[in-house]
Coordinates of C-alpha atoms in Angstrom, one line a residue:
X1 CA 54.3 -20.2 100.3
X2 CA 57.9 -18.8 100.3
X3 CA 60.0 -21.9 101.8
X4 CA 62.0 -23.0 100.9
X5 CA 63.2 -20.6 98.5
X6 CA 65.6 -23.3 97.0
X7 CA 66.3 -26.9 98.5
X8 CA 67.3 -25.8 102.0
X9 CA 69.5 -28.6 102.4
X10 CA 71.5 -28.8 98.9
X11 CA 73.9 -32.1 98.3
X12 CA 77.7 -31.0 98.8
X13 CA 78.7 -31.4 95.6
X14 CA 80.2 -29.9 92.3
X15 CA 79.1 -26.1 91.9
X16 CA 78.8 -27.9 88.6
X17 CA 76.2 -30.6 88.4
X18 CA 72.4 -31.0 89.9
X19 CA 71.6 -34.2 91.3
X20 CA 71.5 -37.4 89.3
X21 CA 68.6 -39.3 88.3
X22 CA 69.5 -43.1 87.9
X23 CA 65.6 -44.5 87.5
X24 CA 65.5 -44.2 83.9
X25 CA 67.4 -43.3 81.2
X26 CA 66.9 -42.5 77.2
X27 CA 69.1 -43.4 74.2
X28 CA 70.1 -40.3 72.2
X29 CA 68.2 -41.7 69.5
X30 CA 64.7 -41.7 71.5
X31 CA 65.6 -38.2 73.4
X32 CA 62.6 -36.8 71.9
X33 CA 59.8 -38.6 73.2
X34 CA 57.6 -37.0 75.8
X35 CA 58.9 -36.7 79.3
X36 CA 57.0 -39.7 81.3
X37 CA 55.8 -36.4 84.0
X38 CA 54.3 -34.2 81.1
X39 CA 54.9 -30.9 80.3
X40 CA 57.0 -30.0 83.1
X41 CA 59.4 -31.7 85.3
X42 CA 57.6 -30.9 88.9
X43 CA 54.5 -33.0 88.1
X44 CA 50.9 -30.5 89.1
X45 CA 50.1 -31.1 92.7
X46 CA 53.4 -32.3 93.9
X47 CA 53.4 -30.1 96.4
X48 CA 50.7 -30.7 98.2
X49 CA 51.4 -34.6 98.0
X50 CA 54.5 -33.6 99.6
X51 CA 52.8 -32.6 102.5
X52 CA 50.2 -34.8 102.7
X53 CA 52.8 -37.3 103.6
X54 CA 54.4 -35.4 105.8
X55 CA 51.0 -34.7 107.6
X56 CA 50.3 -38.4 107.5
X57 CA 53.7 -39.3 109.5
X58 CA 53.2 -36.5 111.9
X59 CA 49.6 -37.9 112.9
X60 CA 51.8 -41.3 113.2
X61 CA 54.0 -39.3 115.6
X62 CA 51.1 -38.3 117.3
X63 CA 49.3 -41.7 117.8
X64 CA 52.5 -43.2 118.9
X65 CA 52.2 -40.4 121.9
X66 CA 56.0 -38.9 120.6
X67 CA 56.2 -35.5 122.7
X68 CA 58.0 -33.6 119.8
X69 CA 58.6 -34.1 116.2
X70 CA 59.5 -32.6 112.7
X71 CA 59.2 -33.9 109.6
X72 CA 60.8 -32.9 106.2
X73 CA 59.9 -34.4 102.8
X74 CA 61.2 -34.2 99.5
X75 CA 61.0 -35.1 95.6
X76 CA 62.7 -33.9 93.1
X77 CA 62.8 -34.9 88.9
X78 CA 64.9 -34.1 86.5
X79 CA 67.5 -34.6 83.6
X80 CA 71.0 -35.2 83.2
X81 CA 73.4 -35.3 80.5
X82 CA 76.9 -37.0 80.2
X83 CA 79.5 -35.7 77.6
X84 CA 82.8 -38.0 77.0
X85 CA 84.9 -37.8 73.9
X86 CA 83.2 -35.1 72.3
X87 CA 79.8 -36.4 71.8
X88 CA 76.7 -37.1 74.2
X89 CA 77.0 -40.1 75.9
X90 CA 74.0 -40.6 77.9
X91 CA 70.8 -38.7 78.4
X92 CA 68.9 -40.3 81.9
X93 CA 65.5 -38.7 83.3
X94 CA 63.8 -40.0 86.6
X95 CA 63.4 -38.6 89.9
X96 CA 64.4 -39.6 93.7
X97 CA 63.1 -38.3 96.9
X98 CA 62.0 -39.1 100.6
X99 CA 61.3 -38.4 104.2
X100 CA 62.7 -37.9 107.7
X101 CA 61.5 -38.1 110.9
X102 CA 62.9 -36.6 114.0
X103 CA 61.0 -37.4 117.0
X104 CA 62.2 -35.9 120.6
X105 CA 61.3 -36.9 124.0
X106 CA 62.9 -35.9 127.2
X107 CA 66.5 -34.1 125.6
X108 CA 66.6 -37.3 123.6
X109 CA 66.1 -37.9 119.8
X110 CA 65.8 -40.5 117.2
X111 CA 65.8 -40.4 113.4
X112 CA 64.4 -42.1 110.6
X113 CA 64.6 -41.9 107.0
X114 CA 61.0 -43.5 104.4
X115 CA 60.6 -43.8 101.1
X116 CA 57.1 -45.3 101.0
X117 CA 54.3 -43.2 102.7
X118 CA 52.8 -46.7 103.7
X119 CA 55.8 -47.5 106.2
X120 CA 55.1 -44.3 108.3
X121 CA 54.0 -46.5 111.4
X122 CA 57.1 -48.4 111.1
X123 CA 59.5 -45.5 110.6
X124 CA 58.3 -44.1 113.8
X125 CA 58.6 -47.2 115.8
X126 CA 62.4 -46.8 114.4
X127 CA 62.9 -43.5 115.8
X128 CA 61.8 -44.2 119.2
X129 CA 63.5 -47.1 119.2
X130 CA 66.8 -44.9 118.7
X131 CA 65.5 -42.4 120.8
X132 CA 65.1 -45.0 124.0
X133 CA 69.4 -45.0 123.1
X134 CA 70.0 -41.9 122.9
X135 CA 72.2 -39.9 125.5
X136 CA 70.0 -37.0 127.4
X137 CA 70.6 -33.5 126.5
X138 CA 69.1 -30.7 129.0
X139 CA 67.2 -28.4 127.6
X140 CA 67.1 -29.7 124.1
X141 CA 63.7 -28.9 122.6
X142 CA 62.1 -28.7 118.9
X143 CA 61.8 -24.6 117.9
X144 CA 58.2 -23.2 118.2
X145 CA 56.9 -21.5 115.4
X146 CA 58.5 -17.7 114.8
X147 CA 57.9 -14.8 112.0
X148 CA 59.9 -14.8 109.1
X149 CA 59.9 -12.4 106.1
X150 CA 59.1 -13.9 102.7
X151 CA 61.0 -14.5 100.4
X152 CA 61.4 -15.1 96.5
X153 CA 60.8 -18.0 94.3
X154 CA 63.4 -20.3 93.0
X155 CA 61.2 -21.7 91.2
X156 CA 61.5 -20.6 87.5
X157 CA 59.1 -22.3 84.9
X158 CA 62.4 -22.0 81.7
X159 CA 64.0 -24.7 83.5
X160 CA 61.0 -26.9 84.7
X161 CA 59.9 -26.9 81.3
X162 CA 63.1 -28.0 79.7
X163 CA 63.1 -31.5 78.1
X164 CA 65.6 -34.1 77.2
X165 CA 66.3 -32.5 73.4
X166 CA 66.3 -28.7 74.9
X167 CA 69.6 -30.2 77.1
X168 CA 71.1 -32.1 73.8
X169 CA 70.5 -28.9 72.0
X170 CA 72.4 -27.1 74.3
X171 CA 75.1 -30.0 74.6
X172 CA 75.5 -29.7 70.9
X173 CA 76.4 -25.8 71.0
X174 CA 78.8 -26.4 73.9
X175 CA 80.7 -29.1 71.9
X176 CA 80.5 -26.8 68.6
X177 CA 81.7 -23.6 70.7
X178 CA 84.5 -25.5 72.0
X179 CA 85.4 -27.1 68.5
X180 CA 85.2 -23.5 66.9
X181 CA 87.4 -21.5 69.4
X182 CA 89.9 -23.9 69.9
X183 CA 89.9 -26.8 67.2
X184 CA 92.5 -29.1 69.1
X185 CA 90.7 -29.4 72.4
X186 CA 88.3 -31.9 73.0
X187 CA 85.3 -32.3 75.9
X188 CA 86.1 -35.4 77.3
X189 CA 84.0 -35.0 80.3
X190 CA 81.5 -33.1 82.1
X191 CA 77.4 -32.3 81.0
X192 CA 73.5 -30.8 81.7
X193 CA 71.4 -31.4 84.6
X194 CA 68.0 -29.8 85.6
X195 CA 65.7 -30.8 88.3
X196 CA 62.3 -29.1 89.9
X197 CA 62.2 -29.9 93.8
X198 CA 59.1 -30.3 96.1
X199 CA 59.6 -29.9 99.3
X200 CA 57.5 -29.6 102.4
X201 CA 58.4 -29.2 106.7
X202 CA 56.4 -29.6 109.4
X203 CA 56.8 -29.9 113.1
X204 CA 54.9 -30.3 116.2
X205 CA 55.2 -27.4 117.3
X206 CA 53.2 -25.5 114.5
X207 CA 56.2 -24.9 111.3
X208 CA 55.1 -25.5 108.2
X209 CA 56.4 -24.3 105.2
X210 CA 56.1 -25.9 101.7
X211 CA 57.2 -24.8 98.2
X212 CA 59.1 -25.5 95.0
X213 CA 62.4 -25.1 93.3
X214 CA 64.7 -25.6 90.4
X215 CA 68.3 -25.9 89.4
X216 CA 70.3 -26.1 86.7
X217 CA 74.2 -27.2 86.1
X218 CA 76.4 -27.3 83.6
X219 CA 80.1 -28.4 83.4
X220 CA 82.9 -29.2 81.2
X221 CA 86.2 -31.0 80.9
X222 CA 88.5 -29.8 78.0
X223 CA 91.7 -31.7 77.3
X224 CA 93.9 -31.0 74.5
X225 CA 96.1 -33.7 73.6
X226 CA 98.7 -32.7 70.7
X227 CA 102.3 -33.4 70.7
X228 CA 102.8 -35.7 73.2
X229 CA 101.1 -33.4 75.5
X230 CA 97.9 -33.7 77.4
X231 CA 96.7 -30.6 79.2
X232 CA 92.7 -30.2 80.6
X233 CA 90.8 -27.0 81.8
X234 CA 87.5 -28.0 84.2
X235 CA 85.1 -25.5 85.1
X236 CA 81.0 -25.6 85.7
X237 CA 78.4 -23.2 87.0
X238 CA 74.7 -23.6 88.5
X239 CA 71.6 -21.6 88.9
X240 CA 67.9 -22.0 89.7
X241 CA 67.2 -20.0 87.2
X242 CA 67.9 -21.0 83.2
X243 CA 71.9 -20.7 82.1
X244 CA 72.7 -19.2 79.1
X245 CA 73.0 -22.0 75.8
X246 CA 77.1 -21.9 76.6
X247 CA 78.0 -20.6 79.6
X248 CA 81.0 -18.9 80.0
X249 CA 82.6 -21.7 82.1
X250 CA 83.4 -23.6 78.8
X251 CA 85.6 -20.6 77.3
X252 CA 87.6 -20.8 81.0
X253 CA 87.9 -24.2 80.7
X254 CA 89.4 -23.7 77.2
X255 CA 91.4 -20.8 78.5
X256 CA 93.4 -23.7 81.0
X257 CA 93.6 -26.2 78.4
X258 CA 95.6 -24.0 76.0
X259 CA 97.5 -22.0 78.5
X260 CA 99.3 -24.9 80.7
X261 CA 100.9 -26.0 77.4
X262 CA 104.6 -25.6 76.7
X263 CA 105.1 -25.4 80.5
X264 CA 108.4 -23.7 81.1
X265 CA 111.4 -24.5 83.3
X266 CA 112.0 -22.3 87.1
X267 CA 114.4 -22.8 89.4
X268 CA 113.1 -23.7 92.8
X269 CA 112.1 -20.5 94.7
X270 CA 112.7 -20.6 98.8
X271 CA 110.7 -19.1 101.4
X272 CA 106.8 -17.3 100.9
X273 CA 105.9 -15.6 98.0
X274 CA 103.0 -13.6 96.1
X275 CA 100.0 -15.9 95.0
X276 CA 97.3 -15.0 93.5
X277 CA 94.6 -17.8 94.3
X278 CA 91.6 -18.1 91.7
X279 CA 88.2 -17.4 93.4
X280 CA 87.6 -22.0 92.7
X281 CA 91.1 -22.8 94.7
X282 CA 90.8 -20.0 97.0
X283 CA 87.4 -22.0 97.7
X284 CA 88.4 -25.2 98.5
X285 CA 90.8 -24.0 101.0
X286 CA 88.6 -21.7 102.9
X287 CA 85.6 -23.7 102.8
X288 CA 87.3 -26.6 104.6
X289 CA 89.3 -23.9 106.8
X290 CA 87.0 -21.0 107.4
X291 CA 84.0 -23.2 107.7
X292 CA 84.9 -25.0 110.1
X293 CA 86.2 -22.2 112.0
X294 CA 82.7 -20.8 112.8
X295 CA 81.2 -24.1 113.4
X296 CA 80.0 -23.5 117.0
X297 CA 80.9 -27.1 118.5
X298 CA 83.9 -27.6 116.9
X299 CA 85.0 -24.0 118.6
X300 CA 83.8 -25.5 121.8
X301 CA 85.6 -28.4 121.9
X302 CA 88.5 -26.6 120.9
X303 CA 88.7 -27.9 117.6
X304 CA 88.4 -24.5 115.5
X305 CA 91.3 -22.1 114.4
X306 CA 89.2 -19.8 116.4
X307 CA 88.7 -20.8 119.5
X308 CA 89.1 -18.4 122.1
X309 CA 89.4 -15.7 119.3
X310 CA 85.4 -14.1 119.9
X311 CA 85.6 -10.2 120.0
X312 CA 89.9 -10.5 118.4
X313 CA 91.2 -10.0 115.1
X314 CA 91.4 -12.8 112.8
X315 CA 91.9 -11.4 109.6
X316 CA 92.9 -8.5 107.9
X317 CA 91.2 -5.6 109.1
X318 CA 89.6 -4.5 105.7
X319 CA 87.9 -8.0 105.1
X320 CA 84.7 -9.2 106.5
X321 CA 82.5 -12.4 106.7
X322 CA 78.7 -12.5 106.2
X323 CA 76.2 -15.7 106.5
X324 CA 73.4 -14.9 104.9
X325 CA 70.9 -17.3 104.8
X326 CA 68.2 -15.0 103.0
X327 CA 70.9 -14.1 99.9
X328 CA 69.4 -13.4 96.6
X329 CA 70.3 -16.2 94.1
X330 CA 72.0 -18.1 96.7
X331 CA 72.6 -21.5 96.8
X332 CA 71.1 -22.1 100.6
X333 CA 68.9 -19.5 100.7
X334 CA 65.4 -20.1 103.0
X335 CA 63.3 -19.0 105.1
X336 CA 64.0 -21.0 108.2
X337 CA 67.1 -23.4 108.5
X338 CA 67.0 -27.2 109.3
X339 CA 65.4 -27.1 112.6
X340 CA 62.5 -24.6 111.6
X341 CA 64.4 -22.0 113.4
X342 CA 64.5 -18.7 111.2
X343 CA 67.2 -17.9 108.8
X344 CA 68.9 -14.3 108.9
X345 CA 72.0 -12.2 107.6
X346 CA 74.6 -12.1 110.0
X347 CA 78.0 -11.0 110.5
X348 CA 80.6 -13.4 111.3
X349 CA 83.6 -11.1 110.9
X350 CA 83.6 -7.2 111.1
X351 CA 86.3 -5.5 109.8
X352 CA 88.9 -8.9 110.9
X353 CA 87.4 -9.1 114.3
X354 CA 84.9 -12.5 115.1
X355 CA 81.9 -11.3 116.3
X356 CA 80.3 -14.6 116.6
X357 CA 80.1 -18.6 115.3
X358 CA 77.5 -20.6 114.2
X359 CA 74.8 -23.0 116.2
X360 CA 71.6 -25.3 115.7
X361 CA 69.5 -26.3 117.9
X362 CA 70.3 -29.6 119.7
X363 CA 74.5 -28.6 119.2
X364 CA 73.7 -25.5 121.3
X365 CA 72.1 -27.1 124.2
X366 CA 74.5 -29.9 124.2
X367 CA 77.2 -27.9 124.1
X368 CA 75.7 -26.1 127.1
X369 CA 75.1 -29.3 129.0
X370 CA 78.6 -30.4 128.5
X371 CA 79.8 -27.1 130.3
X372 CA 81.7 -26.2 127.3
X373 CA 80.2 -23.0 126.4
X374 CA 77.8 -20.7 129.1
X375 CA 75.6 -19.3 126.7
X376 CA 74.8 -21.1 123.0
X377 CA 71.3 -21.1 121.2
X378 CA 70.6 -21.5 117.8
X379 CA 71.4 -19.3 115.0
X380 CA 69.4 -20.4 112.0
X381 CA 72.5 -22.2 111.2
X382 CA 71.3 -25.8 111.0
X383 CA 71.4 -28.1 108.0
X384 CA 69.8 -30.8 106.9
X385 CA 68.3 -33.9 104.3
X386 CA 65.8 -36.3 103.9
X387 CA 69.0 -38.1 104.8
X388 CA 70.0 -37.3 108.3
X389 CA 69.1 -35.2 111.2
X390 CA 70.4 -31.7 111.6
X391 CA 73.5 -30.3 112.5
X392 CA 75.5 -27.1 112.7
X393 CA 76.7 -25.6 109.2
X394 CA 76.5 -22.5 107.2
X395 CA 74.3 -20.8 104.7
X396 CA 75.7 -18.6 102.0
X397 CA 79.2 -17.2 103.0
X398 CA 80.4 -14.2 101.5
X399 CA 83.6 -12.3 101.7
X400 CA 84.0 -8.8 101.5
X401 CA 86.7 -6.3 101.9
X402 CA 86.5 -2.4 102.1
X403 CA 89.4 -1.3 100.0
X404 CA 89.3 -1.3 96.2
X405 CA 88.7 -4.8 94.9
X406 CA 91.3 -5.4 91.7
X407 CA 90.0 -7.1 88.9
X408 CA 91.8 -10.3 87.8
X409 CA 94.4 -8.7 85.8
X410 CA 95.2 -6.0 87.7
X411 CA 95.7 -8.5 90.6
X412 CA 98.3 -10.5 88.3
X413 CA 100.2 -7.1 87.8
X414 CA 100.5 -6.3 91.3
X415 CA 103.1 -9.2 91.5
X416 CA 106.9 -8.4 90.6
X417 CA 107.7 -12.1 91.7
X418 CA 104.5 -14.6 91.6
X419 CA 102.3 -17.5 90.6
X420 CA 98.8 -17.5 89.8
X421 CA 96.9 -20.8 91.1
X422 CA 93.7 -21.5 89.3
X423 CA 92.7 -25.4 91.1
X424 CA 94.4 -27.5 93.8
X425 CA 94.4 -30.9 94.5
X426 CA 94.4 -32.3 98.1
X427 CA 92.0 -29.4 99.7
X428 CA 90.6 -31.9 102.4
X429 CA 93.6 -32.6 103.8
X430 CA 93.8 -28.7 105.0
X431 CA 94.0 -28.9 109.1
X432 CA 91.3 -27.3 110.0
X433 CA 92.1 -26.7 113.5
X434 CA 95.6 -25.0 112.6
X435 CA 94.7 -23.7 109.4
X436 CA 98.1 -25.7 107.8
X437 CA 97.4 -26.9 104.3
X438 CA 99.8 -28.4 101.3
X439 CA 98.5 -29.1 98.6
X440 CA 99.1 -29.7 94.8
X441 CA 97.9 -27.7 91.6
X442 CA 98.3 -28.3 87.9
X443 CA 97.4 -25.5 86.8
X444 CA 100.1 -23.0 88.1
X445 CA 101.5 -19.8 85.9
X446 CA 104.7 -18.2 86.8
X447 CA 104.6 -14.1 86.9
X448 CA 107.8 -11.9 86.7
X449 CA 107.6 -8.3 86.6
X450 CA 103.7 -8.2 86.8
X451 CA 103.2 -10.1 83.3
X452 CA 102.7 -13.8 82.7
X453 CA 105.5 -16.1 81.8
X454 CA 104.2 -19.4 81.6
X455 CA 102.8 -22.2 82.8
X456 CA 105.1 -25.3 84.8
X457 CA 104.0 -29.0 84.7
X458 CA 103.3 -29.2 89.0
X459 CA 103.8 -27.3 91.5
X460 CA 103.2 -28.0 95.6
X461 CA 101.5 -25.3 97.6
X462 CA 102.1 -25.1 101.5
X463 CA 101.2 -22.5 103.8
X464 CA 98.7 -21.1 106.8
X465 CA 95.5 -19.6 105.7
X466 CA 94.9 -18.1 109.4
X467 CA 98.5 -16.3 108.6
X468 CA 97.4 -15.6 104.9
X469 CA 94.3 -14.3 105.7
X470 CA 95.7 -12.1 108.6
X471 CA 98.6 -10.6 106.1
X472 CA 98.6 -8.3 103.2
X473 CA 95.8 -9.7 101.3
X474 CA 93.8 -8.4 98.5
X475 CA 90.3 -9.4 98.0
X476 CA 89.9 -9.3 94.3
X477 CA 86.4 -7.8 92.3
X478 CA 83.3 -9.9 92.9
X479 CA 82.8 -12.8 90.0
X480 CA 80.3 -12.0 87.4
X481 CA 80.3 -14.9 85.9
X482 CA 77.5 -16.9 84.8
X483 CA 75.5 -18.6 87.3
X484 CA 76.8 -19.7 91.2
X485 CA 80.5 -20.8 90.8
X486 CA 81.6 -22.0 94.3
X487 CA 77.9 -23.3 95.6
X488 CA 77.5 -21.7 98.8
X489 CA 80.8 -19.7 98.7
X490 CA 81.0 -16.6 97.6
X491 CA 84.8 -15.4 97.2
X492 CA 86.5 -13.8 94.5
X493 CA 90.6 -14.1 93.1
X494 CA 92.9 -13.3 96.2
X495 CA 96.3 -12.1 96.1
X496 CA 98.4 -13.1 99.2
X497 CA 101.8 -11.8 100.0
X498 CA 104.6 -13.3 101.4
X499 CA 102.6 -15.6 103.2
X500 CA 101.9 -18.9 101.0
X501 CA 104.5 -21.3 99.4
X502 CA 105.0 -22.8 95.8
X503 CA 107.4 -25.3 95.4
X504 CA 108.0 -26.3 91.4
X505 CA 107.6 -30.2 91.1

């Protein structure tokens, strides 16, 4: 069974961590004993336990007479390591998982979230109860079943069989690595994580999929604190699939912690000027920005920097936006979306112009109810947990351009009067509906002339990234870094010109 390739609906946080697991934990001193699940992490059979509950609440559905209904079930176990002051700090191992229930009737819906298989009955009783209290949407209706195209594991036995002394091993070399290539820094924060994922859908209307996944996560914070000054790098990576014993996120981090010490003095510089964002602060700005952007309801209700803008120009003419939920490697990659409604590749933005936004099921027909929109149906867009029912959002988005993509370097020389930004601070407070952002970094260089000349203390950042975007903008080459770097964003370093602000603190 190929769904979900991964966990269809992945936690939004750090690119680099997995998901904690708080139910037990082990001293580094007894790390070696036998992992309580056995030689791997995803316990045999827990797949089809998976959906055996989920079967067992859908016949609940059905002897409680609920017209429509889907289920999705989860459990995942793993490990996770903490690293603070050079040294492991904690090693835990457990697991956490769950279920929910959306039952629809009529245009309305309810939802409710179980732990315990035996409260089934009552969960249900919840969800109507909500449902009675819901408002009614016309022509909102559960998905019936559809052809989709298989797709590859993420499940990958290297990481289900790690155990709690494979991730202090690997600890170990990411401490010593750091120690040997820069003898002043120190990890003061950061660690390992790796989980195995069972997951199983199923609906009333004949979707079913089932299947099993894994991640893995690593992430460091180097601080070097000599001479009255303190100056930190963070960087982190994930995968499914098994990351290599130091992963090259821990040399970046180093990189920052050396080279925003002895900042230098600038005079304050008026007006735009060239920036070159790094693929991680580029991120956080466009995520927040650009994703809402192509959220279908939020363009209806006139909330999106788009609205109105279908079929125009909204960025540069060589750059283009993809959402491809059936990416290789990606970090929402599936089969069918939230809602059971098949995933697909699709083109957001062709050559600058917005072809089209994004949709789930219920947002669609409400959105057409409300008279906001004439025509809306769903995309394959929806997103979802055990959590929460689903709602519009995005699968993998990824960036293109077609002119030559720079490399890092040569991006950096294309400036005769710059800064390179490699983090920001303050990324939610972006407007999404104006695309207006300022925000702070502390890790800032100053470039003259092409070359680096050092790095300053603070420095604000203000500007439009509707108007960046639309300007003379150059999409740097695609990361090859190790592992996923920006979860479900795939970017790269961007130079903008005479369109962003940097104000020296």
């Amino acid at each position: 069974m190929d769904w979900p390739a991964r966990a269809v609906w992945p936690p939004l946080d750090s690119a680099a961590r997995v998901r904690r697991f708080p139910l037990g934990t082990v001293a580094h001193s007894c790390a070696s004993r036998r992992p309580w699940w056995g030689e791997q992490m995803l316990p045999d059979g827990a797949v089809e336990r998976v959906q055996e509950v989920c079967a067992a609440i859908g016949k609940a559905c059905e002897d409680a007479g609920v017209a429509q209904w889907d289920v999705l079930g989860e459990q995942s176990y793993g490990l996770d390591l903490n690293l603070e002051a050079g040294r492991i700090t904690m090693v835990g191992a457990g697991g956490e998982g769950g279920f929910g229930v959306r039952v629809v009737d009529d245009g309305r819906f309810g939802f409710a979230r179980l732990v315990d298989p035996s409260g089934a009955e009552r969960a249900v009783d919840q969800a109507m109860s909500i449902l009675r209290q819901s408002p009614q949407i016309s022509g909102f209706e559960l998905p019936a079943v559809a052809e989709t195209a298989p797709l590859p594991s993420a499940f990958h036995a290297d990481v289900a069989h790690l155990k709690a002394e494979d991730l202090m091993d690997r600890a170990d070399a990411m401490l010593a690595h750091v120690a040997s290539v820069s003898p002043e820094a120190v990890v003061t924060g950061g660690g390992l994580g790796a989980s195995a994922t069972a997951a199983a859908f199923l609906s009333s209307e004949g979707i079913e999929r089932a299947s099993s996944s894994t991640s893995m996560g690593a992430g460091v914070q180097v601080t070097i604190d000599v001479d009255g000054q303190l100056t930190s790098g963070w960087e982190g990576a994930s995968s499914d699939d098994l990351l290599p014993e130091v992963p090259d996120c821990v040399d970046l981090a180093v990189t920052w912690a050396e080279c925003t010490r002895d900042p230098i003095k600038v005079d304050p510089v008026d007006g735009p000027q060239d920036v070159v964002f790094s693929e991680g602060a580029f991120g956080s700005l466009f995520g927040m920005i650009v994703g809402s952007a192509i959220n279908g309801p939020r363009m209806a209700r006139q909330e999106s920097l788009w609205s109105g803008r279908i079929g125009k120009q909204v960025m540069a003419s060589h750059l283009s936006l993809v959402d491809d939920g059936r990416l290789a490697g990606g970090a929402r990659t599936a089969s069918i979306d939230g809602d059971g409604v098949p995933t697909e590749t699709r083109m957001l933005v062709e050559s600058g112009r917005l072809e089209q936004v994004n949709w789930s099921v219920r947002d669609a027909a409400k959105a057409m109810a409300d008279g906001q929109v004439e025509h809306a149906q769903s995309t394959g867009s929806a997103i979802r947990s055990i959590d929460g029912p689903p709602s519009t959002g995005t699968r993998d988005l990824v960036l293109t351009s077609s002119q030559r993509r720079p490399t890092p370097d040569e991006l950096v020389a294309q400036m005769d009067d710059g800064w390179m930004v490699h983090s920001i601070m303050g990324a939610h407070t972006a407007n999404p509906t104006s695309g207006d952002f300022s925000v702070t970094t502390s890790s800032v260089l100053r470039v003259v002339d092409g070359e680096v000349q050092g790095a300053i203390r603070q420095a604000g950042v203000t500007g439009n990234l509707a108007d960046a975007l639309s300007g003379h903008v150059v999409l740097g080459s695609p990361n090859q870094r190790d592992g996923r770097t920006g979860r479900h964003l795939h970017l790269a370093d961007v130079l903008f010109s005479g369109t962003i602000g940097v104000n020296p603190a």
